[in-house]
Coordinates of C-alpha atoms and ligand atoms in Angstrom, one line a residue:
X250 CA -7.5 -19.0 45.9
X251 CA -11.4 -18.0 46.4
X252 CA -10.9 -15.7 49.6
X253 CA -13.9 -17.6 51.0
X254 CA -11.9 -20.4 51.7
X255 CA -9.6 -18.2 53.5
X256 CA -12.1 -17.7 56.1
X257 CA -12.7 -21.2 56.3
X258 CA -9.1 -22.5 56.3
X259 CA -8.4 -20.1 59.2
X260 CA -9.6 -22.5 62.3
X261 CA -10.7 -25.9 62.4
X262 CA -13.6 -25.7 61.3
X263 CA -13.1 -28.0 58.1
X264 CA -12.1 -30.7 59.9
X265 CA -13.8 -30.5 63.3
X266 CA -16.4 -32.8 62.8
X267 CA -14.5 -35.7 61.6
X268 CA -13.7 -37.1 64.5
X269 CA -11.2 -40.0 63.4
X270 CA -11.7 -43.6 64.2
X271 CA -9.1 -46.4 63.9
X272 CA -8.8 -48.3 60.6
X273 CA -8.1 -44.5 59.2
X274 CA -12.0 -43.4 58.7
X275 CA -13.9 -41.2 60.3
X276 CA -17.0 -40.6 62.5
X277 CA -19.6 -37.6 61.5
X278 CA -19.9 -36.3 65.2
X279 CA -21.7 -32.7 64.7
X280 CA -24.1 -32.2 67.6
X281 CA -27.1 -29.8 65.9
X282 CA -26.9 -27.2 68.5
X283 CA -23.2 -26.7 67.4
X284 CA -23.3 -26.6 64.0
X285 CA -26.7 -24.2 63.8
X286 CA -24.8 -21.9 65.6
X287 CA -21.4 -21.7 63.1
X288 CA -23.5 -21.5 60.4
X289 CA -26.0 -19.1 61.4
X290 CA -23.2 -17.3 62.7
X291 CA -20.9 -17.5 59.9
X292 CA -24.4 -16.6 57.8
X293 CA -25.1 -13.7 59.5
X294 CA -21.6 -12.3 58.4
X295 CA -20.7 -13.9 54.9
X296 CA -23.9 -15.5 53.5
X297 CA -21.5 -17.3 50.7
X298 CA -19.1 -18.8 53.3
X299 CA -21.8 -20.1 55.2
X300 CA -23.1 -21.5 51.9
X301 CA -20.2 -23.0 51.1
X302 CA -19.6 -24.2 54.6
X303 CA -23.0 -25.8 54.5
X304 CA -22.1 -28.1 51.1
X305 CA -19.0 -29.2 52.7
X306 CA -20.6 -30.9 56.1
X307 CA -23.2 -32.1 53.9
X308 CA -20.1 -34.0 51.9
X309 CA -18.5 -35.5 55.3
X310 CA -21.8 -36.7 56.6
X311 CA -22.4 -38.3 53.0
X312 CA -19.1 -39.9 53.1
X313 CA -19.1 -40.5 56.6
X314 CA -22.5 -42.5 56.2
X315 CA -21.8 -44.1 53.1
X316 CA -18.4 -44.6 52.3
X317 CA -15.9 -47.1 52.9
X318 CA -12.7 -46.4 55.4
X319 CA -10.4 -46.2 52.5
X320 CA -12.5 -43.5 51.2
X321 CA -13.4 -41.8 54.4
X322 CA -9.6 -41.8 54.9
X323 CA -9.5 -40.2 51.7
X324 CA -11.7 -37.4 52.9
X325 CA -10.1 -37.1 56.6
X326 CA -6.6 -36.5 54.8
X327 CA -7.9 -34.4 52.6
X328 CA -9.8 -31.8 55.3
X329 CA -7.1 -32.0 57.7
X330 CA -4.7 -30.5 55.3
X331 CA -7.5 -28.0 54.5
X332 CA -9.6 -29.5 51.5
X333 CA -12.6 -27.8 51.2
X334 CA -15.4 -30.5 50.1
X335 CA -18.5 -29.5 48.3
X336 CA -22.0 -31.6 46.6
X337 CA -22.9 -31.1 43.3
X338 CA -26.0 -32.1 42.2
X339 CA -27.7 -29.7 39.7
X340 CA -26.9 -30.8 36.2
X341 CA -26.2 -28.6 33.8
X342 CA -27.5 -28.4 29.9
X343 CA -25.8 -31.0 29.3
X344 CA -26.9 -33.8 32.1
X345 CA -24.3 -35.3 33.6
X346 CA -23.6 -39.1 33.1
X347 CA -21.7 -42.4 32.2
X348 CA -20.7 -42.6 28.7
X349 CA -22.4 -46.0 27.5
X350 CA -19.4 -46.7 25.2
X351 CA -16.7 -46.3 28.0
X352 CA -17.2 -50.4 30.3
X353 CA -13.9 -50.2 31.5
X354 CA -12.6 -47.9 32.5
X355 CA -16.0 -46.0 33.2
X356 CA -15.9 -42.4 31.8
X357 CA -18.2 -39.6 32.4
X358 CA -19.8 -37.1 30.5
X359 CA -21.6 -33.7 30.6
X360 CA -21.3 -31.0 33.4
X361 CA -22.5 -29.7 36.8
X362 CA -24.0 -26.4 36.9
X363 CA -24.7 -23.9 40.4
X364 CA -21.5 -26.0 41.6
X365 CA -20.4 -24.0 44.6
X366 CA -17.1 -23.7 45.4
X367 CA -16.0 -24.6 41.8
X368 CA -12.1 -24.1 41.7
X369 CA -12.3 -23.8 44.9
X370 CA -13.6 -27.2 46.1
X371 CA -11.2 -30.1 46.2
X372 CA -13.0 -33.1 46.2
X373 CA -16.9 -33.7 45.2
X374 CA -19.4 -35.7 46.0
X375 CA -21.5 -35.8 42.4
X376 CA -24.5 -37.5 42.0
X377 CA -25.0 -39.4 38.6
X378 CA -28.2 -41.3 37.4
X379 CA -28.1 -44.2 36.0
X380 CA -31.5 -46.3 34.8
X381 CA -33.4 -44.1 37.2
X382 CA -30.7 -44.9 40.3
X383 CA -28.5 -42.4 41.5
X384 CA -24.8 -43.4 41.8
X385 CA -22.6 -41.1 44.3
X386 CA -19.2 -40.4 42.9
X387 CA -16.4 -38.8 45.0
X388 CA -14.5 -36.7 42.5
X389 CA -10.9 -34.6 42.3
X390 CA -12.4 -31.8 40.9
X391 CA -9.4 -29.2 41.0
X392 CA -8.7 -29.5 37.4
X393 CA -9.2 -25.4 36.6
X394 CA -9.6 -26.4 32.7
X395 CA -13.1 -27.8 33.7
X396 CA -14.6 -25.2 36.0
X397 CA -16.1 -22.0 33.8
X398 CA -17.3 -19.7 36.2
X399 CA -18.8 -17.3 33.4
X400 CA -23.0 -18.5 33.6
X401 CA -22.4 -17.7 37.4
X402 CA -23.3 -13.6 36.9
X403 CA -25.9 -13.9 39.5
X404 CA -26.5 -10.6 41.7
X405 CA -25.9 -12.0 45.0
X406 CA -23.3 -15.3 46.3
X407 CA -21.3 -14.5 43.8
X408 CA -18.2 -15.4 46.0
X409 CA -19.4 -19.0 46.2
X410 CA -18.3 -19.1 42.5
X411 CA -21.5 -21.8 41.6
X412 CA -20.8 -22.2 38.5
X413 CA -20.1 -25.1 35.9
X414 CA -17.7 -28.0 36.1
X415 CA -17.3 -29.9 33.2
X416 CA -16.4 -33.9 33.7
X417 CA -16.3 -35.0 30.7
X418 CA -13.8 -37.6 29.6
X419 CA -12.8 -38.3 33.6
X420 CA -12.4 -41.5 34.8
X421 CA -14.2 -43.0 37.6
X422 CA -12.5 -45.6 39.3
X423 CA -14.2 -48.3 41.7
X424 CA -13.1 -46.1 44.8
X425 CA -14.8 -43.2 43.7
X426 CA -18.1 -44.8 43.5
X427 CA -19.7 -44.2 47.2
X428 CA -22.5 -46.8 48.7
X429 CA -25.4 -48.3 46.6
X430 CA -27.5 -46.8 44.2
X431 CA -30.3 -45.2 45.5
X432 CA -28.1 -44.3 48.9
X433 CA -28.4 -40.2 48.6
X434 CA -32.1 -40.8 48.5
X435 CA -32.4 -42.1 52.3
X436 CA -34.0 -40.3 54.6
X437 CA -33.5 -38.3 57.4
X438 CA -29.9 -37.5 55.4
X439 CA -30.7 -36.3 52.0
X440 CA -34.1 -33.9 52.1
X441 CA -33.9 -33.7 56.0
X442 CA -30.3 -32.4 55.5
X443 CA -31.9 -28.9 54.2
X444 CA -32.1 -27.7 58.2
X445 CA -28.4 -26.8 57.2
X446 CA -28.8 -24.6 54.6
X447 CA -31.9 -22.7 56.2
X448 CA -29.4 -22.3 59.2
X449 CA -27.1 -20.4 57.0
X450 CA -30.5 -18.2 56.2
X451 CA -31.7 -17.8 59.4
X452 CA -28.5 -15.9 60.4
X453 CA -28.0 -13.7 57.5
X454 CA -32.1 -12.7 58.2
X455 CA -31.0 -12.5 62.1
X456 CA -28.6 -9.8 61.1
X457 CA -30.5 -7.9 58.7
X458 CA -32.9 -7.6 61.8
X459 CA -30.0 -6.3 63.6
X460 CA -28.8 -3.9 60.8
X461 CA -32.2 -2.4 60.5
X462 CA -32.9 -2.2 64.2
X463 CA -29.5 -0.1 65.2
X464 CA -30.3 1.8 61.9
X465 CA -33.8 3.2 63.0
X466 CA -32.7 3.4 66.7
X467 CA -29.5 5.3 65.9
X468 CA -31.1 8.2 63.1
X469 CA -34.3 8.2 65.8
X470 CA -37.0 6.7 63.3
X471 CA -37.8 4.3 66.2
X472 CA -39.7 7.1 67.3
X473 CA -42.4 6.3 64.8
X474 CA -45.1 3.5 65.4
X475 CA -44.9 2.7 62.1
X476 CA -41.0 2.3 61.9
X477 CA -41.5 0.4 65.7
X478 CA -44.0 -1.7 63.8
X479 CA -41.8 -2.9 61.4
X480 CA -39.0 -3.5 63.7
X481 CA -42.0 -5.7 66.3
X482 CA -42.5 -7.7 62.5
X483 CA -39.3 -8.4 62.1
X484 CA -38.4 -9.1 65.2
X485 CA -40.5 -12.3 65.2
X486 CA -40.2 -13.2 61.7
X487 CA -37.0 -14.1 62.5
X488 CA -37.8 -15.8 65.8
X489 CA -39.9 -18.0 63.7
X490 CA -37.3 -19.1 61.3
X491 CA -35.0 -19.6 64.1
X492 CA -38.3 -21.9 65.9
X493 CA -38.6 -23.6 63.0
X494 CA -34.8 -24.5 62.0
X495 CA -34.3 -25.1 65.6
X496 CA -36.9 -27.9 65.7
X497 CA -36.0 -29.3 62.5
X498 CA -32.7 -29.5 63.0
X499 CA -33.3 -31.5 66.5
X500 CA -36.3 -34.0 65.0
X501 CA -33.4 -35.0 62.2
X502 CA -31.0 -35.1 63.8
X503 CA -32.4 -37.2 67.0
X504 CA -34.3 -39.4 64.5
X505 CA -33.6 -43.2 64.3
X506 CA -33.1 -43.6 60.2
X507 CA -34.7 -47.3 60.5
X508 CA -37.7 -46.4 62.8
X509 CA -41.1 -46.2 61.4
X510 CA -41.3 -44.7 58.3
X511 CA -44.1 -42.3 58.9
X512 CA -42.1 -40.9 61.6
X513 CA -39.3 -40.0 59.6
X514 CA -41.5 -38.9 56.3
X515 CA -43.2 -36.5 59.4
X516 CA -39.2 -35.4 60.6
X517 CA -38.7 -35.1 56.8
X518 CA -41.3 -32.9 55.8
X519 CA -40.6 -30.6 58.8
X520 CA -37.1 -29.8 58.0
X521 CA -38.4 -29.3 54.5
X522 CA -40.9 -26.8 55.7
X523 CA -38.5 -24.9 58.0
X524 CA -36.8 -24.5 54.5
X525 CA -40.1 -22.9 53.4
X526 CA -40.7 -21.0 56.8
X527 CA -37.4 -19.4 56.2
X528 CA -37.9 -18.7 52.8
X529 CA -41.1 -16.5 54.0
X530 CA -39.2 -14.7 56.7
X531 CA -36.1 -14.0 54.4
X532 CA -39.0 -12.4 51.7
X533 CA -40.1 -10.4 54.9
X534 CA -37.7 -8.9 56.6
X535 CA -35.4 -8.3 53.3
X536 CA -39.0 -6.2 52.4
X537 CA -39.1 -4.4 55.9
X538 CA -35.6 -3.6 55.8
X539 CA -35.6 -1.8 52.9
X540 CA -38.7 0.0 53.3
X541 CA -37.6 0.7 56.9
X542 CA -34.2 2.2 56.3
X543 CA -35.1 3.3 52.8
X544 CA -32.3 3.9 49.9
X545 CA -29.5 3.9 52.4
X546 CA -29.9 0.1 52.5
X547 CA -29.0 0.0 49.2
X548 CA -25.8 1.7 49.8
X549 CA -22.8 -0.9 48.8
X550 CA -21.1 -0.6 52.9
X551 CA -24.7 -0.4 54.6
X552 CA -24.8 -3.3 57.0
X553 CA -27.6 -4.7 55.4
X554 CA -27.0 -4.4 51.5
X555 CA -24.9 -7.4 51.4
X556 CA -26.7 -9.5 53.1
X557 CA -30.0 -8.7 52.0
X558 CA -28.6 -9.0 48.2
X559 CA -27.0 -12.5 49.1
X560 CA -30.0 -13.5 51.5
X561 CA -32.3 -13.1 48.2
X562 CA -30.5 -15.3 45.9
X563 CA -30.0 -18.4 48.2
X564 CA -33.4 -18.6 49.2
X565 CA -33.9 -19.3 45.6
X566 CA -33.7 -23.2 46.0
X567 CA -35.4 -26.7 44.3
X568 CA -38.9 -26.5 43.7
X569 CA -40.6 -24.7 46.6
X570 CA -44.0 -25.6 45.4
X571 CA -43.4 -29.2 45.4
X572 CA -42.1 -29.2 49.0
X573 CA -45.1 -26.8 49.6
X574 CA -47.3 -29.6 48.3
X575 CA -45.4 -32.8 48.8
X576 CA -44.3 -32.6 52.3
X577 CA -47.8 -30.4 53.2
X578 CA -49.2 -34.0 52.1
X579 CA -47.2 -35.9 54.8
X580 CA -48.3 -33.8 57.4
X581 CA -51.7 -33.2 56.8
X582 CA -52.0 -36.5 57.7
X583 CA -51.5 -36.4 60.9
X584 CA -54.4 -34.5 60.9
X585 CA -56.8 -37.4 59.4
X586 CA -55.9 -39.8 62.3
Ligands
LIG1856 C1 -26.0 -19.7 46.1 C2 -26.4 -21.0 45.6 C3 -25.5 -22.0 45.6 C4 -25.8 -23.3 45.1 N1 -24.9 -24.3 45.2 C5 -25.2 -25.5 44.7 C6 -24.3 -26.6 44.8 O1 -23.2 -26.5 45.3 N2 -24.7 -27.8 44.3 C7 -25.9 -28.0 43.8 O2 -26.2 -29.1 43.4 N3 -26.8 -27.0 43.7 C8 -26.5 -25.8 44.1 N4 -27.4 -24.7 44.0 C9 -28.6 -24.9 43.2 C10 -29.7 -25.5 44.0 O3 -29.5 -26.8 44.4 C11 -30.9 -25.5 43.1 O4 -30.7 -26.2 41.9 C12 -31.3 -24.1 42.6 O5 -31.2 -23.2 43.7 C13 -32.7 -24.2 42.0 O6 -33.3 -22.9 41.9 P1 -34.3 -22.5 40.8 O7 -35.0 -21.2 41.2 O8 -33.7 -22.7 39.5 O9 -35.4 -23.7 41.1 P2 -36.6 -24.2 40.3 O10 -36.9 -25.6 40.8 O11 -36.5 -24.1 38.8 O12 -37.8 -23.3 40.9 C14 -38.2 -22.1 40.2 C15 -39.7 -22.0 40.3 O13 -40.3 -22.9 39.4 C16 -41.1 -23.8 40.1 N5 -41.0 -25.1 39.4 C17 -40.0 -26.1 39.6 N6 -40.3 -27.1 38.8 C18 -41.4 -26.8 38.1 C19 -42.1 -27.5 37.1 N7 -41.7 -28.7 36.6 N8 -43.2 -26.9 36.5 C20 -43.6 -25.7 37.0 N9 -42.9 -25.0 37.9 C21 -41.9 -25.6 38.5 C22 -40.7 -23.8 41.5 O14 -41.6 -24.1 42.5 C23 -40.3 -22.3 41.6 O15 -41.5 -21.5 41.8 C24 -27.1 -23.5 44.5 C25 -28.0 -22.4 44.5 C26 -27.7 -21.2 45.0 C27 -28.7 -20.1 45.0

């Protein structure tokens, strides 16, 4: 077992915000301020737990929103007993689909690639197109002969173990399919949902800002303007992440999905630029940290080197300069009224 999921197992934390309704669902009660504080805080200690804490509330708010109370019974069982749950959407080489010659019973193939939690996670949530519609399957993925963790070499998260899983041949029965087509698409859920994962950033650049600070006060470097300058930088880099994921998180998770559709493209775009404002304040402070403290930060042990190795891989995500451009579009409009 991935130690990772240790750390998760250990409280409640899997199952705490399924809050269990009669019928044998499941409500998604998370209040923001709650959950931006375990996974900053769980960031700011083990970047990949966070990560792969992050995956598995997005999978109970996906099921929780779109499936059916058989399946959100499915999930509640599952979590309870300590399932950890996971969304796996990048496709692999070889794209994950339907195989046209399998009607009945529907098979799959092709594979999922940075699949976090692989041999880990229990049950998936895997996004399939279909004729330009995405389907949402809800998979058993803790067949071992289809995860190969060998692509997944990557210097940093390597304990989220984001590699491939390979579904080829599986069946998909008509309980595993979850919603309508098109459902992982709507909005505030599926690009607003990124608040999370900048969360899980925020803390791990919260802590570096720690590391370094207790580092320069401790050897005396503080002493130095330039040393207290970097500190001052750093010091509200991260209080601008943390402004940012703070606000996001609220507008999404506050917002009405049916209201006017401006205002949630606006919400939208905001949680996708806190993803972007924390991307620039990870860049930062990783950079002041290590110029700061110098080659001790490299030192495997040094409070920072993990984080700062970890931090600078999972700020790696989807196409930054669309989101730059796309959702810069949406709000500049604001600006033309
Ligand atoms: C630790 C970790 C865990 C992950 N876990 C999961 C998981 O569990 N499930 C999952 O689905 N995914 C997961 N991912 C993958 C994630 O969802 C993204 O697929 C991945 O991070 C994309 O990174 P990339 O640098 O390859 O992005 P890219 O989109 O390839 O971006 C790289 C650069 O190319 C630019 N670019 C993008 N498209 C174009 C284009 N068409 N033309 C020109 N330039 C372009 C971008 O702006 C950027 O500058 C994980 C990623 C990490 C780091």
């Amino acid at each position: 077992m991935n130690p990772v999921s240790e750390i998760l197992r250990d409280g409640d934390v899997l199952a705490r915000f399924a809050r269990p309704v009669p019928g044998g669902g499941y409500r998604y009660e998370a209040p923001w301020p709650e959950v931006l504080k375990l996974l900053s805080e769980i960031g700011g200690r083990d970047l990949s737990t966070a990560r792969l804490l992050e995956g598995h509330l997005n999978s109970l708010q996906l099921v929780a929103l779109y499936g059916h109370a058989v399946q959100q019974a499915r999930v509640l069982q599952a979590v309870q007993a300590g399932t950890l749950l996971g969304v796996w959407g990048a496709d692999a080489a070889d794209p994950l689909r339907f195989n046209e010659e399998a009607i009945q019973p529907r098979r799959l193939i092709g594979a999922k690639r940075y699949a976090s939690g692989a041999g880990t996670v229990g049950l998936a949530i895997v996004p399939v197109d279909e004729g330009g519609a995405l389907h949402l399957l809800l998979l058993d993925t803790k067949d071992a002969n289809r995860v190969d963790l060998s692509s997944w070499d990557h210097r940093g998260m390597r304990a989220t173990a984001s590699g491939i899983y390979d579904f080829t041949g599986l069946e998909v029965e008509a309980d595993e399919v979850l919603g309508q087509p098109d459902d992982y698409r709507r909005e505030p859920f599926f690009v607003g949902g990124i608040w999370r994962c900048a969360a899980a950033q925020l803390g791990a650049i919260e802590a570096i800002v720690a590391g370094m600070t207790r580092d320069l006060f401790g050897s005396g470097r503080d002493a130095h303007p330039l040393q207290m300058a970097r500190i001052g930088e750093a010091i509200r880099e991260a209080r601008t992440a943390r402004l940012w994921v703070e606000d996001a998180a609220r507008q999404v998770e506050t917002c009405a999905p049916d209201g006017q559709k401006s205002d949630v493209d606006r919400i939208v775009a905001l949680s996708a630029y806190a993803r972007l404002a924390t991307e620039a304040a990870a860049m930062r402070v990783i950079d002041l940290a290590e110029r700061a403290i110098g080659l001790g930060s490299f030192a495997i042990g040094h409070p920072v080197e993990a984080l700062t190795r970890d931090l600078a891989v999972y700020i790696r995500q989807a196409n930054p300069d669309a989101v730059l451009l796309g959702h810069g579009r949406v709000l500049a409009r604001d600006l033309l009224t």
